[in-house]
Amino acid sequence: MAERILLIEDEEKMARMVELELLHEGYQVAKAYDGVAGLAQAESGGFDLILLDIMLPGLSGMEVLRRLRRTSDTPVILLTARDAVMDKVSGLDTGADDYITKPFAIEELLARIRAGLRKKTAPEPAKGGKEGGAVLTAAGGLLTLDVDRHEIKVKGEAVELTLREFSLLQYLLENKGRVLSRDSLLEQVWGYDYAGETNAVDVYVRFLRSKLDERFDLKLIHTVRGIGYQIREE
Ligand code: CA
């Protein structure tokens, strides 16, 4: 079964170009040209991934995302205008899984779509044939991350993270005690060339701190000035 992608984009030429590329890659594609129609289609379900322009007539992309997230965790990649940092930040905050800045190379968009779909549809099997999969811990065992079940608990309470937040936390935990640079985090967690977007790391660390450190009164993720981030046991 071909994976189904919903494209919500009001610039029809642009939408058509992206659609042709996606069809060529073997995806099924549905399009909507404004926020209201896009939200209605998104809520009808059945999509594996949604590409969502932010500047839309009717209902803004951000509002579409906010409403959609009440009922759906379908991966969403935002299409943002160049340098609209605030869009990116509030988009990620609202529950987008990724964003790409216009104008983008189609190859880059395809890479991000594949990454988004991979995480959604096929959680990677535990490497090295480990039985039962890995459970990573921090804060003296107060936080547990179950890789196979894709679950995080803090003090016994389940915590909801976006796919990207989860991946970042997982990588930090797998390297507990090591200081990880922003560049290495981008490379390992985002998995493709995010050159010049190192502030994405800071943005996501902020999200994790808000969902973990602040909410549960922990001191999990440490900033190592001039280098990057580290999780260590106190
Ligand atoms: Ca637009």
Tab-separated table of C-alpha atoms in Angstrom, residues 3-8 22 27-28 30 46-52 68 73-78 97-98 109-110 112-118 120-121 163:
chain	number	residue	atom	x	y	z
A	3	GLU	CA	1.723	5.802	1.852
A	4	ARG	CA	-0.731	8.676	1.769
A	5	ILE	CA	0.402	12.257	2.050
A	6	LEU	CA	-1.818	15.293	2.460
A	7	LEU	CA	-0.422	18.534	1.061
A	8	ILE	CA	-2.027	21.738	2.370
A	22	LEU	CA	5.570	12.751	-4.566
A	27	TYR	CA	3.166	8.148	-2.716
A	28	GLN	CA	-0.550	8.784	-2.880
A	30	ALA	CA	-4.249	14.593	-1.671
A	46	GLY	CA	-6.060	7.987	6.751
A	47	PHE	CA	-2.945	10.031	6.042
A	48	ASP	CA	0.515	8.846	6.927
A	49	LEU	CA	2.008	12.320	6.825
A	50	ILE	CA	0.884	15.920	6.308
A	51	LEU	CA	2.779	18.742	4.628
A	52	LEU	CA	1.384	21.975	5.976
A	68	LEU	CA	-5.437	18.752	14.420
A	73	ASP	CA	-0.646	12.433	15.979
A	74	THR	CA	-0.076	12.083	12.244
A	75	PRO	CA	3.411	13.435	11.495
A	76	VAL	CA	3.300	17.037	10.258
A	77	ILE	CA	6.073	18.788	8.374
A	78	LEU	CA	5.616	22.563	8.243
A	97	ASP	CA	7.417	17.030	13.865
A	98	ASP	CA	9.653	18.919	11.505
A	109	LEU	CA	11.784	17.482	1.310
A	110	LEU	CA	11.766	13.832	0.235
A	112	ARG	CA	12.397	14.557	5.568
A	113	ILE	CA	9.245	12.811	4.409
A	114	ARG	CA	11.043	9.472	4.493
A	115	ALA	CA	12.353	10.221	7.980
A	116	GLY	CA	8.890	11.216	9.189
A	117	LEU	CA	7.265	8.133	7.701
A	118	ARG	CA	9.941	5.796	8.990
A	120	LYS	CA	5.617	6.764	12.209
A	121	THR	CA	5.156	3.439	10.471
A	163	LEU	CA	8.909	11.982	17.631
